[in-house]
Coordinates of C-alpha atoms in Angstrom, one line a residue:
Chain A
M891 CA 18.8 -38.1 -15.2
S892 CA 16.9 -39.2 -18.2
L893 CA 14.2 -41.8 -18.9
G894 CA 14.2 -44.0 -21.9
P895 CA 11.1 -45.3 -23.8
D896 CA 11.2 -48.7 -22.0
E897 CA 11.0 -47.0 -18.6
V898 CA 8.2 -44.8 -19.7
K899 CA 6.3 -47.9 -20.9
K900 CA 7.0 -49.7 -17.6
I901 CA 5.7 -46.7 -15.6
A902 CA 2.6 -46.5 -17.7
H903 CA 2.0 -50.2 -17.2
L904 CA 2.4 -49.9 -13.4
A905 CA -0.1 -47.1 -13.4
R906 CA -2.4 -49.0 -15.8
L907 CA -2.3 -46.1 -18.3
A908 CA -2.8 -46.9 -22.0
I909 CA -0.4 -44.6 -23.9
D910 CA 0.2 -44.3 -27.6
D911 CA 3.5 -45.4 -28.9
K912 CA 3.9 -42.2 -30.8
D913 CA 3.6 -40.2 -27.5
V914 CA 6.3 -42.2 -25.7
E915 CA 9.2 -40.1 -26.8
G916 CA 7.4 -36.9 -25.7
Y917 CA 6.6 -38.3 -22.3
A918 CA 10.2 -39.4 -21.9
R919 CA 11.4 -35.9 -22.6
N920 CA 8.9 -34.2 -20.2
L921 CA 9.5 -36.7 -17.4
S922 CA 13.2 -36.4 -17.8
N923 CA 12.9 -32.6 -17.5
I924 CA 11.0 -33.0 -14.2
L925 CA 13.6 -35.4 -12.9
D926 CA 16.4 -32.9 -13.9
L927 CA 14.7 -30.3 -11.8
F928 CA 14.7 -32.6 -8.8
T929 CA 18.4 -33.4 -9.4
Q930 CA 19.0 -29.6 -9.3
M931 CA 16.9 -29.3 -6.1
N932 CA 18.9 -32.2 -4.6
T933 CA 22.1 -30.1 -4.6
I934 CA 20.6 -27.7 -2.1
D935 CA 21.9 -28.2 1.5
T936 CA 18.9 -29.3 3.5
T937 CA 20.8 -30.2 6.7
G938 CA 18.4 -29.6 9.7
V939 CA 15.3 -29.2 7.5
A940 CA 12.6 -31.8 8.4
P941 CA 11.3 -33.6 5.3
M942 CA 7.9 -32.3 4.3
A943 CA 5.0 -34.8 4.3
H944 CA 2.3 -32.4 3.2
S945 CA 2.1 -28.9 1.7
Q946 CA -0.1 -27.7 4.6
D947 CA 1.5 -27.2 7.9
V948 CA -1.3 -28.7 10.0
S949 CA -1.9 -32.0 11.5
Q950 CA -4.5 -34.7 10.9
R951 CA -7.9 -34.3 12.5
L952 CA -9.1 -37.5 14.1
R953 CA -12.7 -38.8 14.2
E954 CA -14.4 -40.7 17.0
D955 CA -14.8 -44.5 16.5
V956 CA -18.5 -44.4 15.6
V957 CA -20.3 -46.3 12.9
S958 CA -21.9 -43.5 10.8
E959 CA -22.2 -45.2 7.4
H960 CA -24.9 -47.7 6.6
S961 CA -25.4 -50.0 3.7
Q962 CA -26.0 -48.3 0.4
R963 CA -25.2 -51.5 -1.5
E964 CA -28.1 -51.2 -4.0
R965 CA -27.1 -47.7 -5.0
F966 CA -23.4 -48.5 -5.3
Q967 CA -24.0 -51.7 -7.3
K968 CA -26.4 -50.0 -9.7
I969 CA -23.3 -48.4 -11.4
A970 CA -21.1 -51.5 -11.2
P971 CA -20.7 -53.4 -14.6
Q972 CA -21.6 -56.7 -13.0
T973 CA -22.7 -58.0 -9.6
E974 CA -24.0 -61.3 -8.2
N975 CA -25.2 -62.3 -4.7
G976 CA -24.1 -58.9 -3.5
L977 CA -20.6 -59.4 -4.9
Y978 CA -18.9 -57.2 -7.5
L979 CA -17.7 -59.4 -10.4
V980 CA -14.4 -58.8 -12.1
P981 CA -12.4 -60.6 -14.7
K982 CA -10.9 -63.7 -13.2
V983 CA -7.8 -63.1 -11.0
I984 CA -6.1 -66.0 -9.3
E985 CA -2.6 -66.5 -8.0
Chain Q
M491 CA 27.5 -78.2 6.1
E492 CA 25.7 -76.9 9.2
W493 CA 23.1 -74.2 8.4
E494 CA 21.6 -71.5 10.6
T495 CA 18.0 -70.4 10.1
V496 CA 17.2 -66.7 10.2
I497 CA 13.5 -65.7 10.6
G498 CA 11.7 -62.4 10.8
L499 CA 7.9 -62.1 11.2
E500 CA 5.4 -59.6 9.9
I501 CA 2.2 -59.9 11.9
H502 CA -1.0 -58.3 10.8
A503 CA -3.3 -57.7 13.7
Q504 CA -6.8 -56.3 13.0
L505 CA -7.6 -53.7 15.5
S506 CA -10.9 -54.2 17.4
T507 CA -12.5 -50.9 16.5
R508 CA -16.2 -50.5 15.7
S509 CA -15.7 -48.5 12.5
K510 CA -13.0 -48.6 9.9
I511 CA -9.6 -46.9 9.9
F512 CA -10.6 -44.1 7.5
S513 CA -14.4 -44.3 7.2
G514 CA -17.5 -44.7 9.4
A515 CA -18.5 -48.1 8.0
A516 CA -18.8 -51.0 10.4
T517 CA -16.1 -53.6 10.8
A518 CA -18.2 -56.5 12.2
Y519 CA -17.2 -59.9 10.8
G520 CA -19.5 -62.0 8.8
A521 CA -21.9 -59.4 7.4
E522 CA -23.7 -59.8 4.0
P523 CA -21.2 -59.0 1.2
N524 CA -20.6 -55.3 0.6
T525 CA -23.1 -54.1 3.1
Q526 CA -20.2 -52.6 5.2
A527 CA -18.3 -51.0 2.3
C528 CA -19.1 -47.3 2.0
A529 CA -18.0 -44.8 -0.6
V530 CA -14.6 -44.3 1.1
D531 CA -13.9 -48.0 1.2
L532 CA -15.0 -48.4 -2.4
G533 CA -12.6 -45.6 -3.5
L534 CA -15.3 -43.6 -5.2
P535 CA -14.1 -40.2 -6.6
G536 CA -14.3 -37.2 -4.3
V537 CA -14.2 -39.0 -1.0
L538 CA -11.8 -38.1 1.8
P539 CA -10.3 -40.5 4.4
V540 CA -10.5 -39.3 8.0
L541 CA -8.4 -41.2 10.6
N542 CA -10.1 -43.1 13.4
K543 CA -8.9 -41.8 16.8
E544 CA -9.2 -45.3 18.3
V545 CA -6.6 -46.8 16.1
V546 CA -4.1 -44.2 17.2
R547 CA -4.8 -45.0 20.8
M548 CA -4.5 -48.8 20.2
A549 CA -1.2 -48.5 18.3
A550 CA 0.1 -46.3 21.2
M551 CA -0.9 -49.0 23.7
F552 CA 1.0 -51.6 21.7
G553 CA 4.0 -49.3 21.5
L554 CA 4.0 -48.6 25.2
A555 CA 3.6 -52.3 26.1
T556 CA 6.7 -53.2 24.0
G557 CA 9.0 -50.5 25.2
S558 CA 8.8 -48.9 21.8
T559 CA 8.9 -45.2 20.8
V560 CA 5.4 -43.9 20.1
A561 CA 6.2 -41.4 17.4
K562 CA 4.9 -37.9 18.1
R563 CA 4.6 -37.5 14.3
S564 CA 3.8 -40.2 11.9
V565 CA 2.9 -40.1 8.2
F566 CA 0.6 -42.1 5.9
D567 CA 1.8 -43.2 2.5
R568 CA 0.2 -44.7 -0.5
K569 CA 1.5 -48.2 -1.5
N570 CA 0.5 -48.5 -5.1
Y571 CA -0.5 -51.8 -6.8
F572 CA -3.5 -53.1 -8.8
Y573 CA -5.7 -55.9 -7.5
P574 CA -9.5 -55.9 -7.5
D575 CA -9.8 -56.3 -3.8
L576 CA -8.1 -52.9 -3.4
P577 CA -10.4 -50.5 -5.2
K578 CA -8.3 -47.3 -5.0
G579 CA -5.3 -48.9 -6.7
Y580 CA -3.3 -48.2 -3.5
Q581 CA -3.2 -49.2 0.1
I582 CA -2.9 -46.5 2.7
S583 CA 0.0 -47.6 4.9
Q584 CA 3.0 -46.1 6.7
L585 CA 6.5 -46.4 5.3
A586 CA 9.2 -43.9 6.5
L587 CA 7.5 -42.6 9.6
P588 CA 5.5 -45.4 11.3
I589 CA 3.6 -44.7 14.5
V590 CA 5.5 -47.3 16.6
Q591 CA 9.3 -47.7 16.3
R592 CA 12.0 -49.9 17.9
G593 CA 10.7 -52.0 20.7
K594 CA 11.3 -55.5 22.0
I595 CA 9.5 -58.5 23.6
T596 CA 10.9 -61.4 25.6
I597 CA 9.8 -65.0 24.6
E598 CA 10.1 -68.2 26.7
L599 CA 11.4 -71.3 24.9
E600 CA 10.5 -74.9 25.6
D601 CA 13.6 -75.5 27.7
G602 CA 12.7 -72.6 30.0
S603 CA 15.2 -70.2 28.6
R604 CA 14.3 -66.7 27.5
K605 CA 15.2 -64.6 24.5
T606 CA 14.6 -61.0 23.6
I607 CA 13.2 -60.4 20.1
G608 CA 13.5 -56.9 18.6
I609 CA 10.4 -55.2 17.1
T610 CA 11.6 -53.0 14.3
R611 CA 8.3 -51.1 13.9
A612 CA 4.6 -51.3 14.0
H613 CA 2.6 -49.3 11.5
L614 CA -1.0 -48.6 10.8
E615 CA -2.6 -49.5 7.5
E616 CA -5.9 -50.6 5.9
D617 CA -6.9 -54.2 5.1
A618 CA -8.0 -55.1 1.6
G619 CA -11.2 -56.8 0.6
K620 CA -11.7 -60.5 -0.2
S621 CA -11.6 -62.2 -3.6
L622 CA -13.9 -65.2 -4.1
H623 CA -12.6 -67.3 -6.9
E624 CA -15.2 -70.1 -7.0
D625 CA -18.1 -70.4 -9.3
F626 CA -18.9 -67.0 -10.9
H627 CA -19.0 -68.2 -14.5
G628 CA -15.3 -67.7 -14.9
M629 CA -15.3 -64.4 -13.0
T630 CA -14.0 -63.4 -9.6
G631 CA -16.4 -62.1 -6.9
I632 CA -15.3 -59.2 -4.7
D633 CA -16.5 -58.5 -1.2
L634 CA -15.2 -55.2 0.1
N635 CA -16.5 -55.4 3.7
R636 CA -13.0 -56.0 5.0
A637 CA -11.5 -53.2 2.9
G638 CA -10.5 -50.4 5.3
T639 CA -10.5 -52.5 8.4
P640 CA -7.6 -51.2 10.6
L641 CA -4.5 -53.3 10.7
L642 CA -1.4 -52.9 12.9
E643 CA 1.5 -54.5 11.0
I644 CA 4.1 -55.6 13.6
V645 CA 7.5 -56.2 12.0
S646 CA 10.2 -58.0 14.0
E647 CA 13.9 -57.9 13.6
P648 CA 15.4 -61.1 12.0
D649 CA 16.2 -62.3 15.5
M650 CA 14.6 -65.8 15.4
R651 CA 16.8 -68.8 14.7
S652 CA 14.2 -71.6 14.5
A653 CA 10.6 -72.3 13.7
K654 CA 10.0 -72.9 17.4
E655 CA 11.3 -69.5 18.3
A656 CA 9.0 -68.0 15.6
V657 CA 6.0 -69.7 17.0
A658 CA 6.9 -68.6 20.6
Y659 CA 7.2 -65.0 19.4
M660 CA 3.9 -65.2 17.5
K661 CA 2.1 -66.6 20.5
K662 CA 3.6 -63.9 22.7
I663 CA 2.4 -61.1 20.4
H664 CA -1.0 -62.9 20.2
E665 CA -1.2 -63.0 24.0
L666 CA -0.2 -59.3 24.3
V667 CA -2.6 -57.8 21.8
R668 CA -5.5 -59.7 23.4
Y669 CA -4.4 -58.6 26.9
L670 CA -4.4 -55.0 25.6
G671 CA -7.8 -55.5 24.1
I672 CA -6.7 -54.1 20.8
C673 CA -7.2 -57.3 18.7
D674 CA -9.5 -60.3 19.2
G675 CA -6.8 -62.6 17.9
N676 CA -9.2 -64.8 16.0
M677 CA -7.1 -66.6 13.5
Q678 CA -9.9 -68.4 11.8
E679 CA -11.5 -65.1 10.9
G680 CA -8.2 -63.7 9.8
S681 CA -8.0 -61.1 12.6
F682 CA -4.4 -62.2 13.3
R683 CA -2.2 -63.2 10.4
C684 CA 1.4 -63.7 9.8
D685 CA 4.0 -63.6 7.0
A686 CA 7.5 -65.1 7.6
N687 CA 10.7 -63.9 6.1
V688 CA 13.0 -67.0 6.0
S689 CA 16.7 -67.4 5.0
I690 CA 19.5 -69.7 5.9
R691 CA 23.3 -69.1 6.2
P692 CA 26.3 -71.3 7.0
K693 CA 26.6 -71.4 10.8
G694 CA 29.1 -68.8 12.0
R695 CA 28.7 -66.5 9.0
E696 CA 27.4 -63.0 9.7
K697 CA 26.0 -62.0 6.3
F698 CA 22.3 -63.0 5.8
G699 CA 21.4 -65.4 3.0
T700 CA 18.7 -64.5 0.4
R701 CA 15.3 -64.6 2.0
T702 CA 11.9 -65.7 0.8
E703 CA 8.6 -64.4 2.2
L704 CA 6.0 -67.0 3.2
K705 CA 2.5 -65.4 2.9
N706 CA -0.5 -65.5 5.1
I707 CA 0.1 -68.3 7.5
N708 CA -3.0 -68.5 9.6
S709 CA -2.3 -70.9 12.5
F710 CA 0.6 -71.4 15.0
R711 CA 1.0 -75.0 13.8
Y712 CA 1.3 -73.9 10.1
V713 CA 3.9 -71.3 11.0
E714 CA 6.2 -74.0 12.4
R715 CA 5.5 -76.4 9.5
A716 CA 5.8 -73.8 6.8
I717 CA 9.1 -72.5 8.1
N718 CA 10.6 -76.0 8.5
I719 CA 9.5 -77.0 5.0
E720 CA 10.9 -73.8 3.5
V721 CA 14.2 -74.2 5.4
E722 CA 14.6 -77.8 4.0
R723 CA 13.8 -76.5 0.5
Q724 CA 16.5 -73.8 0.8
I725 CA 19.1 -76.2 2.1
D726 CA 18.4 -78.5 -0.9
V727 CA 18.7 -75.6 -3.3
L728 CA 22.0 -74.4 -1.8
E729 CA 23.5 -77.8 -1.4
S730 CA 22.8 -78.7 -5.0
G731 CA 24.8 -75.6 -6.0
K732 CA 21.9 -73.4 -7.0
E733 CA 20.8 -70.1 -5.5
V734 CA 17.8 -69.1 -3.5
V735 CA 15.6 -66.6 -5.4
Q736 CA 14.1 -63.7 -3.4
E737 CA 10.4 -64.2 -3.9
T738 CA 7.1 -64.6 -2.2
R739 CA 5.9 -68.1 -1.6
L740 CA 2.7 -69.6 -0.5
Y741 CA 2.4 -72.4 2.0
D742 CA 0.1 -75.1 0.9
A743 CA -1.0 -77.0 4.1
D744 CA -2.7 -79.8 2.2
R745 CA 0.4 -80.7 0.2
D746 CA 2.8 -79.5 2.9
E747 CA 5.0 -77.5 0.6
T748 CA 5.7 -73.9 -0.3
R749 CA 5.4 -72.7 -3.8
S750 CA 6.3 -69.6 -5.7
M751 CA 3.6 -67.0 -6.2
R752 CA 3.9 -65.8 -9.8
S753 CA 2.4 -62.5 -11.1
K754 CA 4.2 -60.6 -8.4
E755 CA 7.1 -59.5 -10.6
E756 CA 6.1 -55.9 -10.1
A757 CA 5.4 -56.5 -6.4
N758 CA 8.4 -54.5 -5.2
D759 CA 7.6 -51.5 -7.3
Y760 CA 5.1 -50.0 -5.0
R761 CA 6.1 -46.3 -5.7
Y762 CA 5.3 -45.2 -2.1
F763 CA 4.6 -41.5 -1.6
P764 CA 3.0 -39.5 1.3
D765 CA -0.8 -39.6 0.9
P766 CA -1.9 -36.1 0.1
D767 CA -5.4 -36.9 1.4
L768 CA -4.1 -37.3 4.9
L769 CA -2.1 -34.9 7.0
P770 CA 0.7 -36.0 9.3
V771 CA -0.6 -37.5 12.6
E772 CA 0.6 -35.6 15.6
I773 CA 0.1 -36.8 19.1
T774 CA 1.0 -35.1 22.3
E775 CA 3.0 -36.2 25.4
A776 CA -0.3 -35.8 27.3
F777 CA -2.1 -38.2 25.0
I778 CA 0.7 -40.8 25.4
N779 CA 0.6 -40.4 29.2
Q780 CA -3.1 -40.8 29.2
V781 CA -2.8 -44.1 27.3
K782 CA 0.0 -45.2 29.6
E783 CA -2.4 -44.9 32.6
T784 CA -4.9 -47.2 30.9
L785 CA -2.4 -50.0 30.3
P786 CA -3.5 -53.2 32.0
E787 CA -1.2 -55.4 33.9
L788 CA 0.8 -57.2 31.2
P789 CA 1.2 -61.0 31.0
D790 CA 4.8 -61.2 32.3
A791 CA 4.1 -58.9 35.3
K792 CA 0.9 -60.8 36.1
R793 CA 2.8 -64.2 35.9
S794 CA 5.4 -63.0 38.4
R795 CA 2.8 -61.6 40.7
F796 CA 0.8 -64.9 40.7
I797 CA 3.9 -66.9 41.5
S798 CA 4.7 -64.7 44.5
Q799 CA 1.2 -63.8 45.7
F800 CA -0.4 -67.2 45.4
A801 CA 2.7 -69.4 45.6
L802 CA 1.9 -71.0 42.3
S803 CA 4.4 -72.9 40.2
E804 CA 5.8 -71.1 37.1
Y805 CA 3.9 -73.7 35.0
D806 CA 0.5 -73.1 36.7
A807 CA 1.0 -69.3 36.6
G808 CA 1.8 -69.5 32.9
I809 CA -1.4 -71.3 32.1
L810 CA -3.6 -69.1 34.3
T811 CA -2.2 -65.9 32.8
G812 CA -2.7 -67.2 29.2
S813 CA -5.6 -64.8 28.8
R814 CA -6.9 -61.9 30.8
D815 CA -10.3 -63.5 31.2
L816 CA -8.8 -66.7 32.6
A817 CA -6.5 -64.7 34.9
N818 CA -9.4 -62.7 36.2
Y819 CA -11.5 -65.8 36.7
F820 CA -8.7 -67.3 38.8
E821 CA -8.2 -64.2 40.8
T822 CA -11.9 -63.9 41.6
V823 CA -11.9 -67.5 42.8
A824 CA -8.7 -67.1 44.8
K825 CA -10.0 -64.0 46.5
T826 CA -12.4 -66.1 48.7
A827 CA -11.0 -69.7 48.3
D828 CA -7.8 -71.6 48.5
A829 CA -5.5 -70.5 45.7
K830 CA -3.7 -73.8 45.1
L831 CA -7.0 -75.7 44.9
A832 CA -8.4 -73.0 42.7
A833 CA -5.5 -73.4 40.3
N834 CA -5.8 -77.2 40.2
W835 CA -9.5 -77.0 39.5
I836 CA -9.2 -74.4 36.8
I837 CA -6.3 -76.0 35.0
G838 CA -7.9 -79.4 35.5
D839 CA -11.7 -79.9 35.4
V840 CA -12.8 -76.4 34.3
S841 CA -10.3 -76.3 31.3
A842 CA -11.1 -79.8 30.3
R843 CA -14.8 -79.2 30.2
L844 CA -14.4 -75.9 28.4
N845 CA -12.1 -77.5 25.8
K846 CA -14.6 -80.4 25.3
E847 CA -17.4 -78.0 24.7
D848 CA -15.3 -75.5 22.8
K849 CA -16.2 -72.7 25.2
D850 CA -14.3 -69.7 26.4
I851 CA -13.8 -69.1 30.2
S852 CA -16.2 -66.2 30.0
A853 CA -18.9 -68.6 28.9
S854 CA -18.2 -71.2 31.6
P855 CA -21.5 -72.4 33.2
V856 CA -19.6 -72.5 36.5
N857 CA -18.7 -69.0 37.3
A858 CA -15.9 -67.9 39.6
G859 CA -18.2 -67.4 42.6
M860 CA -19.7 -70.9 42.2
L861 CA -16.2 -72.5 41.9
A862 CA -15.0 -70.6 45.0
G863 CA -18.1 -71.8 46.9
M864 CA -17.4 -75.4 46.0
I865 CA -13.7 -75.2 46.9
N866 CA -14.6 -73.8 50.3
R867 CA -16.7 -76.9 50.9
I868 CA -13.6 -79.0 50.1
S869 CA -11.4 -76.9 52.5
D870 CA -13.9 -77.2 55.4
N871 CA -14.1 -81.0 54.8
T872 CA -17.7 -81.0 53.8
L873 CA -16.7 -82.5 50.4
S874 CA -14.2 -85.2 49.6
G875 CA -12.4 -84.9 46.2
K876 CA -14.8 -87.5 44.8
L877 CA -17.9 -85.8 46.0
A878 CA -16.6 -82.5 44.8
K879 CA -16.4 -83.9 41.3
E880 CA -20.0 -84.9 41.5
V881 CA -20.9 -81.4 42.7
F882 CA -18.9 -79.8 40.0
D883 CA -20.7 -81.8 37.3
A884 CA -24.0 -80.9 38.8
M885 CA -23.1 -77.2 38.8
W886 CA -21.9 -77.4 35.2
N887 CA -25.3 -78.8 34.3
G888 CA -27.1 -75.9 35.9
E889 CA -28.3 -77.5 39.1
G890 CA -27.4 -74.5 41.2
D891 CA -24.5 -73.6 43.5
A892 CA -22.4 -76.1 45.6
D893 CA -24.4 -75.6 48.8
A894 CA -27.7 -76.2 47.1
I895 CA -26.5 -79.3 45.4
I896 CA -24.9 -80.7 48.6
E897 CA -28.2 -80.1 50.4
K898 CA -30.4 -81.5 47.7
R899 CA -28.4 -84.6 47.0
G900 CA -27.3 -85.2 50.6
L901 CA -23.7 -85.2 49.6
K902 CA -22.3 -84.0 52.8
Q903 CA -19.1 -85.9 53.7
I904 CA -19.2 -87.8 57.0
T905 CA -16.5 -86.4 59.2
D906 CA -18.1 -87.4 62.5
S907 CA -15.6 -90.0 63.9
S908 CA -18.1 -91.7 66.1
A909 CA -20.4 -92.3 63.1
I910 CA -17.5 -93.7 61.1
E911 CA -16.4 -95.8 64.1
S912 CA -19.8 -97.4 64.6
L913 CA -20.0 -98.1 60.9
I914 CA -16.6 -99.9 61.0
D915 CA -17.5 -101.8 64.1
E916 CA -20.5 -103.3 62.3
I917 CA -18.3 -104.4 59.4
I918 CA -15.7 -106.0 61.7
A919 CA -18.5 -107.8 63.5
A920 CA -20.0 -109.0 60.3
N921 CA -16.7 -110.4 58.8
P922 CA -14.9 -112.3 61.4
A923 CA -13.1 -114.7 59.0
Q924 CA -11.5 -111.8 57.0
V925 CA -10.6 -110.0 60.2
A926 CA -8.7 -113.0 61.4
E927 CA -6.9 -113.4 58.1
Y928 CA -5.9 -109.8 58.1
R929 CA -4.6 -110.0 61.6
S930 CA -2.6 -113.0 60.7
G931 CA -0.7 -110.9 58.1
K932 CA -2.8 -110.7 54.9
D933 CA -2.4 -107.0 54.5
K934 CA -4.0 -106.9 51.1
L935 CA -7.4 -107.4 52.7
F936 CA -7.3 -103.8 53.9
G937 CA -8.7 -102.6 50.6
F938 CA -11.6 -105.0 51.1
F939 CA -12.5 -103.3 54.3
V940 CA -12.1 -99.8 52.9
G941 CA -14.5 -100.8 50.1
L942 CA -17.1 -102.1 52.4
A943 CA -16.9 -99.1 54.7
M944 CA -17.1 -96.6 51.8
K945 CA -20.1 -98.5 50.4
A946 CA -21.8 -98.5 53.8
S947 CA -21.3 -94.7 54.0
K948 CA -22.6 -94.3 50.4
G949 CA -19.2 -92.9 49.5
K950 CA -19.6 -90.0 51.9
A951 CA -17.1 -91.0 54.6
N952 CA -14.0 -88.8 54.8
P953 CA -11.4 -91.1 53.2
A954 CA -8.5 -90.1 55.4
Q955 CA -10.5 -90.5 58.6
L956 CA -11.9 -93.8 57.4
N957 CA -8.4 -95.2 56.7
D958 CA -7.1 -94.1 60.1
I959 CA -10.0 -95.5 62.1
L960 CA -10.1 -98.7 60.2
K961 CA -6.3 -99.3 60.7
K962 CA -6.7 -98.7 64.4
K963 CA -9.7 -100.9 64.8
L964 CA -8.2 -103.8 62.8
S965 CA -4.9 -103.9 64.6
A966 CA -6.6 -103.7 68.0

């Protein structure tokens, strides 16, 4: 399976990555190689093998439903580019 | 051509936990912006989500109450998209292995018939923050207090065939999650929201038509209207020879129309993958059994029991089991007072006053014990219906319980026949002309005597007794 330059650009856009046009071809080649490896792995018979969801064979620890975090708004907002009335401000988005 | 509507609903129920699904920040509604958004909710580098045990318990409750499979192993995935109210750039959700799988629920329709609606799945996920678009010098304000609030997304099968069925289903789920105590169901505050997948097909055809998704409909009334408007639009599109486009549409209640939401062209490219920050969730049979033991009596079971135990009509039982609080109130009253009278008073005067003052049954100034006390004074003939209303109003206004009010205001009904007889004797003696007229056949005058007698007793004579005695005396 191979990816073309348009697909690479689309993936980069979905991930909000700014990439140089001159690198597109290289990315396409590397990503295609990775996909080729997966194609190869797909030929292995995995009947009866449960799909793996995590590399560690342990299960999720659960925490009690207790409020343990208290407001640190001033600290967090100190590093935000722009805030007002306790809100984080971002470039206008509207549907 | 005759068209058939096909509807599936996705309901988002905020789970009533104290803390968030993956962090220890509070979930209380209405806090100052961003005071309940911690480092995990903000998606700061280096933080690790840890799953809240309570959301697992609540999801399991929902699963057990709908006859679903509660998965022993479920997995969290990342759903990737960029929007400023989602700081991590992905929402943690469940795709391939949700915690609740394949259940069903029975809805009642207006004509009294029942229909079973399939529940495909219910999965856990985190809510996003809120964007405020007004008045920030051309910028958007972001409040992340809601980010990370636990949601149970309940996905139905496309089993509904009309907007009315969709509303009945939504109400049923709403009633259930409140009974279970896993969601407060407050639609104004967004605790219970719904998206509807709507398509139409020629009647009799098996294949589904192309569907559109109506977003964020936040009231029962709007669900019905939004679906009906969208169905009309789709019929117009198809009958003019065009095709329905699969897309997300927004219902605009002010203009009563649905319109396409642009900027979602990448919406279906979420690139889900298992979240490496979270391990698979494994729950044991013992845990599931433990949850099973805590399940309250469910609405349908309670309804049937009320009908058989208290001889209520299906209609009355339906209203009284509308919420757990109301059902408990009724049962407390009916424990010590006449059940039929209790049902009439609760459905009538109590509900009317609560509605008028926009109060919940738990905030009723007349508690169950007080209402039972008053009903017992009706049953033992101390109070007539009319006097009871006066007592009820006084209780509502905080004048104490029924006995105290009866005593203080001297409202005791007169049931002593000799007292009523002597009162009537006086009236007959004082109105010889009318008595003669009545006896010569002018039946209409009976009301005149009833009025005089009631007035003479200051409204306290037992009406049935008064009628009987009066009739006897006048015809003598």
